[in-house]
């Protein structure tokens, strides 16, 4: 049994079948990539995993616990964290404060009226924030205003904000979107480093095949709301279904 199990999930929007009997079995400690053309249902599936929408039918479970009916913050508290396509940071705050907010939220539960008063007095939270900044290579920029960072460093910051919450499962929505090749390669190295040092399971939605084949242990290919094929990267590369549905016949 995987750490994340999706069984028979369906979602309709009027006459549109956005998810069609979707099944996933994500194994703990692996990188599971989900690829497919625009409109394949990838983002809809991701939103179902974090309670942004509720499936019409089917089950979604994490570590054997159903995620259906839970609120987004409850899913986060049990160890599922999403990193969005566009980094969601607090641009006017320092890099360090950006990381201390989610670290505090994870440590204390829900936010208090004045979280910074408690954060300043909480040595454990402060130590945790410094630790993850070191992990992602942002310690030299800890006092910078977050909005002044490059796109690549903003992605590093959002990853640090996620790591501060001690996730067991990290959901990454196009983590290299809009990046230069150099920043993309740095992000690949960072995600590999996180995998090696922390063993966090990752589900990655990504269009860049260089990223997918550099990171993934398993790849699920979606088309028209359905998983049409799943396998190891070497199996996906030469699969004619993938070439026809996703790449229009081009070879990976």
mmCIF file with all atom_site columns, C-alpha atoms in Angstrom, residues 17-138:
data_model
loop_
_atom_site.group_PDB
_atom_site.id
_atom_site.type_symbol
_atom_site.label_atom_id
_atom_site.label_alt_id
_atom_site.label_comp_id
_atom_site.label_asym_id
_atom_site.label_entity_id
_atom_site.label_seq_id
_atom_site.pdbx_PDB_ins_code
_atom_site.Cartn_x
_atom_site.Cartn_y
_atom_site.Cartn_z
_atom_site.occupancy
_atom_site.B_iso_or_equiv
_atom_site.pdbx_formal_charge
_atom_site.auth_seq_id
_atom_site.auth_comp_id
_atom_site.auth_asym_id
_atom_site.auth_atom_id
_atom_site.pdbx_PDB_model_num
ATOM 1   C CA . UNK A 1 17  ? -15.469 14.833 -17.352 1.00 0.00 ? 17  UNK A CA 1
ATOM 2   C CA . UNK A 1 18  ? -12.393 16.414 -15.731 1.00 0.00 ? 18  UNK A CA 1
ATOM 3   C CA . UNK A 1 19  ? -11.330 13.238 -13.902 1.00 0.00 ? 19  UNK A CA 1
ATOM 4   C CA . UNK A 1 20  ? -12.278 9.838  -15.268 1.00 0.00 ? 20  UNK A CA 1
ATOM 5   C CA . UNK A 1 21  ? -11.720 6.854  -12.960 1.00 0.00 ? 21  UNK A CA 1
ATOM 6   C CA . UNK A 1 22  ? -8.279  8.071  -11.832 1.00 0.00 ? 22  UNK A CA 1
ATOM 7   C CA . UNK A 1 23  ? -6.116  5.624  -9.880  1.00 0.00 ? 23  UNK A CA 1
ATOM 8   C CA . UNK A 1 24  ? -2.703  6.373  -8.341  1.00 0.00 ? 24  UNK A CA 1
ATOM 9   C CA . UNK A 1 25  ? -0.513  4.468  -5.905  1.00 0.00 ? 25  UNK A CA 1
ATOM 10  C CA . UNK A 1 26  ? 2.364   6.668  -4.740  1.00 0.00 ? 26  UNK A CA 1
ATOM 11  C CA . UNK A 1 27  ? 5.076   4.776  -2.870  1.00 0.00 ? 27  UNK A CA 1
ATOM 12  C CA . UNK A 1 28  ? 6.713   6.327  0.187   1.00 0.00 ? 28  UNK A CA 1
ATOM 13  C CA . UNK A 1 29  ? 10.078  8.004  -0.418  1.00 0.00 ? 29  UNK A CA 1
ATOM 14  C CA . UNK A 1 30  ? 9.680   8.183  -4.204  1.00 0.00 ? 30  UNK A CA 1
ATOM 15  C CA . UNK A 1 31  ? 9.172   10.940 -6.764  1.00 0.00 ? 31  UNK A CA 1
ATOM 16  C CA . UNK A 1 32  ? 5.952   10.326 -8.696  1.00 0.00 ? 32  UNK A CA 1
ATOM 17  C CA . UNK A 1 33  ? 5.534   12.593 -11.733 1.00 0.00 ? 33  UNK A CA 1
ATOM 18  C CA . UNK A 1 34  ? 2.192   13.320 -13.389 1.00 0.00 ? 34  UNK A CA 1
ATOM 19  C CA . UNK A 1 35  ? 2.431   14.545 -16.974 1.00 0.00 ? 35  UNK A CA 1
ATOM 20  C CA . UNK A 1 36  ? 0.026   15.195 -19.801 1.00 0.00 ? 36  UNK A CA 1
ATOM 21  C CA . UNK A 1 37  ? -1.209  17.899 -22.185 1.00 0.00 ? 37  UNK A CA 1
ATOM 22  C CA . UNK A 1 38  ? -3.109  20.981 -21.052 1.00 0.00 ? 38  UNK A CA 1
ATOM 23  C CA . UNK A 1 39  ? -6.623  20.002 -20.013 1.00 0.00 ? 39  UNK A CA 1
ATOM 24  C CA . UNK A 1 40  ? -5.596  16.450 -19.107 1.00 0.00 ? 40  UNK A CA 1
ATOM 25  C CA . UNK A 1 41  ? -6.891  16.829 -15.539 1.00 0.00 ? 41  UNK A CA 1
ATOM 26  C CA . UNK A 1 42  ? -3.575  17.198 -13.688 1.00 0.00 ? 42  UNK A CA 1
ATOM 27  C CA . UNK A 1 43  ? -4.445  20.365 -11.795 1.00 0.00 ? 43  UNK A CA 1
ATOM 28  C CA . UNK A 1 44  ? -7.950  19.110 -11.052 1.00 0.00 ? 44  UNK A CA 1
ATOM 29  C CA . UNK A 1 45  ? -6.438  15.997 -9.503  1.00 0.00 ? 45  UNK A CA 1
ATOM 30  C CA . UNK A 1 46  ? -3.993  18.069 -7.466  1.00 0.00 ? 46  UNK A CA 1
ATOM 31  C CA . UNK A 1 47  ? -6.842  20.245 -6.198  1.00 0.00 ? 47  UNK A CA 1
ATOM 32  C CA . UNK A 1 48  ? -8.744  17.131 -5.156  1.00 0.00 ? 48  UNK A CA 1
ATOM 33  C CA . UNK A 1 49  ? -5.735  15.975 -3.139  1.00 0.00 ? 49  UNK A CA 1
ATOM 34  C CA . UNK A 1 50  ? -5.698  19.165 -1.048  1.00 0.00 ? 50  UNK A CA 1
ATOM 35  C CA . UNK A 1 51  ? -9.476  19.613 -0.616  1.00 0.00 ? 51  UNK A CA 1
ATOM 36  C CA . UNK A 1 52  ? -9.823  22.551 -3.031  1.00 0.00 ? 52  UNK A CA 1
ATOM 37  C CA . UNK A 1 53  ? -12.506 20.467 -4.701  1.00 0.00 ? 53  UNK A CA 1
ATOM 38  C CA . UNK A 1 54  ? -14.355 17.293 -3.775  1.00 0.00 ? 54  UNK A CA 1
ATOM 39  C CA . UNK A 1 55  ? -14.521 14.322 -6.160  1.00 0.00 ? 55  UNK A CA 1
ATOM 40  C CA . UNK A 1 56  ? -17.935 13.104 -7.249  1.00 0.00 ? 56  UNK A CA 1
ATOM 41  C CA . UNK A 1 57  ? -16.927 9.512  -6.573  1.00 0.00 ? 57  UNK A CA 1
ATOM 42  C CA . UNK A 1 58  ? -13.842 7.573  -5.485  1.00 0.00 ? 58  UNK A CA 1
ATOM 43  C CA . UNK A 1 59  ? -11.455 7.627  -2.529  1.00 0.00 ? 59  UNK A CA 1
ATOM 44  C CA . UNK A 1 60  ? -8.244  9.483  -1.655  1.00 0.00 ? 60  UNK A CA 1
ATOM 45  C CA . UNK A 1 61  ? -6.189  8.332  1.320   1.00 0.00 ? 61  UNK A CA 1
ATOM 46  C CA . UNK A 1 62  ? -2.884  9.361  2.875   1.00 0.00 ? 62  UNK A CA 1
ATOM 47  C CA . UNK A 1 63  ? -1.110  6.916  5.191   1.00 0.00 ? 63  UNK A CA 1
ATOM 48  C CA . UNK A 1 64  ? -4.333  4.926  5.280   1.00 0.00 ? 64  UNK A CA 1
ATOM 49  C CA . UNK A 1 65  ? -6.451  7.938  6.345   1.00 0.00 ? 65  UNK A CA 1
ATOM 50  C CA . UNK A 1 66  ? -9.145  9.308  4.058   1.00 0.00 ? 66  UNK A CA 1
ATOM 51  C CA . UNK A 1 67  ? -8.574  12.889 2.938   1.00 0.00 ? 67  UNK A CA 1
ATOM 52  C CA . UNK A 1 68  ? -12.166 13.312 1.792   1.00 0.00 ? 68  UNK A CA 1
ATOM 53  C CA . UNK A 1 69  ? -14.161 15.647 3.999   1.00 0.00 ? 69  UNK A CA 1
ATOM 54  C CA . UNK A 1 70  ? -11.071 17.223 5.566   1.00 0.00 ? 70  UNK A CA 1
ATOM 55  C CA . UNK A 1 71  ? -10.343 20.933 5.369   1.00 0.00 ? 71  UNK A CA 1
ATOM 56  C CA . UNK A 1 72  ? -7.186  22.119 3.571   1.00 0.00 ? 72  UNK A CA 1
ATOM 57  C CA . UNK A 1 73  ? -5.481  23.091 6.845   1.00 0.00 ? 73  UNK A CA 1
ATOM 58  C CA . UNK A 1 74  ? -6.276  19.672 8.327   1.00 0.00 ? 74  UNK A CA 1
ATOM 59  C CA . UNK A 1 75  ? -4.634  17.956 5.349   1.00 0.00 ? 75  UNK A CA 1
ATOM 60  C CA . UNK A 1 76  ? -1.617  20.202 5.830   1.00 0.00 ? 76  UNK A CA 1
ATOM 61  C CA . UNK A 1 77  ? -1.407  19.375 9.528   1.00 0.00 ? 77  UNK A CA 1
ATOM 62  C CA . UNK A 1 78  ? -1.202  15.618 8.880   1.00 0.00 ? 78  UNK A CA 1
ATOM 63  C CA . UNK A 1 79  ? 1.780   16.076 6.569   1.00 0.00 ? 79  UNK A CA 1
ATOM 64  C CA . UNK A 1 80  ? 0.641   16.986 3.041   1.00 0.00 ? 80  UNK A CA 1
ATOM 65  C CA . UNK A 1 81  ? 2.055   20.239 1.683   1.00 0.00 ? 81  UNK A CA 1
ATOM 66  C CA . UNK A 1 82  ? 1.592   21.837 -1.750  1.00 0.00 ? 82  UNK A CA 1
ATOM 67  C CA . UNK A 1 83  ? 4.097   24.081 -3.534  1.00 0.00 ? 83  UNK A CA 1
ATOM 68  C CA . UNK A 1 84  ? 2.284   26.186 -6.114  1.00 0.00 ? 84  UNK A CA 1
ATOM 69  C CA . UNK A 1 85  ? 3.273   26.972 -9.711  1.00 0.00 ? 85  UNK A CA 1
ATOM 70  C CA . UNK A 1 86  ? 3.719   30.649 -8.829  1.00 0.00 ? 86  UNK A CA 1
ATOM 71  C CA . UNK A 1 87  ? 5.650   30.958 -5.544  1.00 0.00 ? 87  UNK A CA 1
ATOM 72  C CA . UNK A 1 88  ? 3.331   32.094 -2.732  1.00 0.00 ? 88  UNK A CA 1
ATOM 73  C CA . UNK A 1 89  ? 5.465   34.147 -0.367  1.00 0.00 ? 89  UNK A CA 1
ATOM 74  C CA . UNK A 1 90  ? 5.131   37.274 1.781   1.00 0.00 ? 90  UNK A CA 1
ATOM 75  C CA . UNK A 1 91  ? 7.094   39.698 -0.434  1.00 0.00 ? 91  UNK A CA 1
ATOM 76  C CA . UNK A 1 92  ? 7.347   42.537 2.102   1.00 0.00 ? 92  UNK A CA 1
ATOM 77  C CA . UNK A 1 93  ? 8.742   40.335 4.886   1.00 0.00 ? 93  UNK A CA 1
ATOM 78  C CA . UNK A 1 94  ? 12.274  39.048 5.281   1.00 0.00 ? 94  UNK A CA 1
ATOM 79  C CA . UNK A 1 95  ? 13.269  35.637 3.973   1.00 0.00 ? 95  UNK A CA 1
ATOM 80  C CA . UNK A 1 96  ? 13.648  34.413 7.567   1.00 0.00 ? 96  UNK A CA 1
ATOM 81  C CA . UNK A 1 97  ? 10.209  35.688 8.632   1.00 0.00 ? 97  UNK A CA 1
ATOM 82  C CA . UNK A 1 98  ? 8.661   33.961 5.595   1.00 0.00 ? 98  UNK A CA 1
ATOM 83  C CA . UNK A 1 99  ? 9.976   30.625 6.861   1.00 0.00 ? 99  UNK A CA 1
ATOM 84  C CA . UNK A 1 100 ? 9.152   31.272 10.519  1.00 0.00 ? 100 UNK A CA 1
ATOM 85  C CA . UNK A 1 101 ? 5.439   31.790 9.805   1.00 0.00 ? 101 UNK A CA 1
ATOM 86  C CA . UNK A 1 102 ? 4.741   28.237 8.524   1.00 0.00 ? 102 UNK A CA 1
ATOM 87  C CA . UNK A 1 103 ? 7.217   26.790 11.031  1.00 0.00 ? 103 UNK A CA 1
ATOM 88  C CA . UNK A 1 104 ? 5.251   28.431 13.815  1.00 0.00 ? 104 UNK A CA 1
ATOM 89  C CA . UNK A 1 105 ? 1.902   27.360 12.342  1.00 0.00 ? 105 UNK A CA 1
ATOM 90  C CA . UNK A 1 106 ? 3.060   23.727 12.231  1.00 0.00 ? 106 UNK A CA 1
ATOM 91  C CA . UNK A 1 107 ? 4.511   23.916 15.733  1.00 0.00 ? 107 UNK A CA 1
ATOM 92  C CA . UNK A 1 108 ? 1.499   25.578 17.374  1.00 0.00 ? 108 UNK A CA 1
ATOM 93  C CA . UNK A 1 109 ? -1.400  24.484 15.171  1.00 0.00 ? 109 UNK A CA 1
ATOM 94  C CA . UNK A 1 110 ? -3.568  27.386 14.038  1.00 0.00 ? 110 UNK A CA 1
ATOM 95  C CA . UNK A 1 111 ? -2.384  30.987 13.939  1.00 0.00 ? 111 UNK A CA 1
ATOM 96  C CA . UNK A 1 112 ? -2.669  33.273 16.938  1.00 0.00 ? 112 UNK A CA 1
ATOM 97  C CA . UNK A 1 113 ? -3.674  36.933 16.811  1.00 0.00 ? 113 UNK A CA 1
ATOM 98  C CA . UNK A 1 114 ? -0.038  38.077 17.070  1.00 0.00 ? 114 UNK A CA 1
ATOM 99  C CA . UNK A 1 115 ? 2.117   35.137 15.923  1.00 0.00 ? 115 UNK A CA 1
ATOM 100 C CA . UNK A 1 116 ? 5.404   37.067 15.825  1.00 0.00 ? 116 UNK A CA 1
ATOM 101 C CA . UNK A 1 117 ? 5.293   37.723 19.575  1.00 0.00 ? 117 UNK A CA 1
ATOM 102 C CA . UNK A 1 118 ? 5.287   33.979 20.158  1.00 0.00 ? 118 UNK A CA 1
ATOM 103 C CA . UNK A 1 119 ? 7.723   33.232 17.356  1.00 0.00 ? 119 UNK A CA 1
ATOM 104 C CA . UNK A 1 120 ? 10.376  35.533 18.780  1.00 0.00 ? 120 UNK A CA 1
ATOM 105 C CA . UNK A 1 121 ? 10.260  33.639 22.072  1.00 0.00 ? 121 UNK A CA 1
ATOM 106 C CA . UNK A 1 122 ? 10.241  30.176 20.540  1.00 0.00 ? 122 UNK A CA 1
ATOM 107 C CA . UNK A 1 123 ? 13.804  28.931 20.153  1.00 0.00 ? 123 UNK A CA 1
ATOM 108 C CA . UNK A 1 124 ? 12.688  25.654 18.578  1.00 0.00 ? 124 UNK A CA 1
ATOM 109 C CA . UNK A 1 125 ? 10.831  27.414 15.762  1.00 0.00 ? 125 UNK A CA 1
ATOM 110 C CA . UNK A 1 126 ? 13.737  29.793 15.166  1.00 0.00 ? 126 UNK A CA 1
ATOM 111 C CA . UNK A 1 127 ? 16.203  26.921 15.011  1.00 0.00 ? 127 UNK A CA 1
ATOM 112 C CA . UNK A 1 128 ? 13.932  25.082 12.583  1.00 0.00 ? 128 UNK A CA 1
ATOM 113 C CA . UNK A 1 129 ? 13.694  28.126 10.298  1.00 0.00 ? 129 UNK A CA 1
ATOM 114 C CA . UNK A 1 130 ? 17.475  28.573 10.191  1.00 0.00 ? 130 UNK A CA 1
ATOM 115 C CA . UNK A 1 131 ? 17.935  24.855 9.514   1.00 0.00 ? 131 UNK A CA 1
ATOM 116 C CA . UNK A 1 132 ? 15.704  24.789 6.429   1.00 0.00 ? 132 UNK A CA 1
ATOM 117 C CA . UNK A 1 133 ? 17.208  28.009 5.071   1.00 0.00 ? 133 UNK A CA 1
ATOM 118 C CA . UNK A 1 134 ? 20.606  26.347 5.293   1.00 0.00 ? 134 UNK A CA 1
ATOM 119 C CA . UNK A 1 135 ? 19.142  23.288 3.556   1.00 0.00 ? 135 UNK A CA 1
ATOM 120 C CA . UNK A 1 136 ? 18.003  25.307 0.529   1.00 0.00 ? 136 UNK A CA 1
ATOM 121 C CA . UNK A 1 137 ? 21.040  27.589 0.401   1.00 0.00 ? 137 UNK A CA 1
ATOM 122 C CA . UNK A 1 138 ? 19.304  30.819 1.423   1.00 0.00 ? 138 UNK A CA 1
#
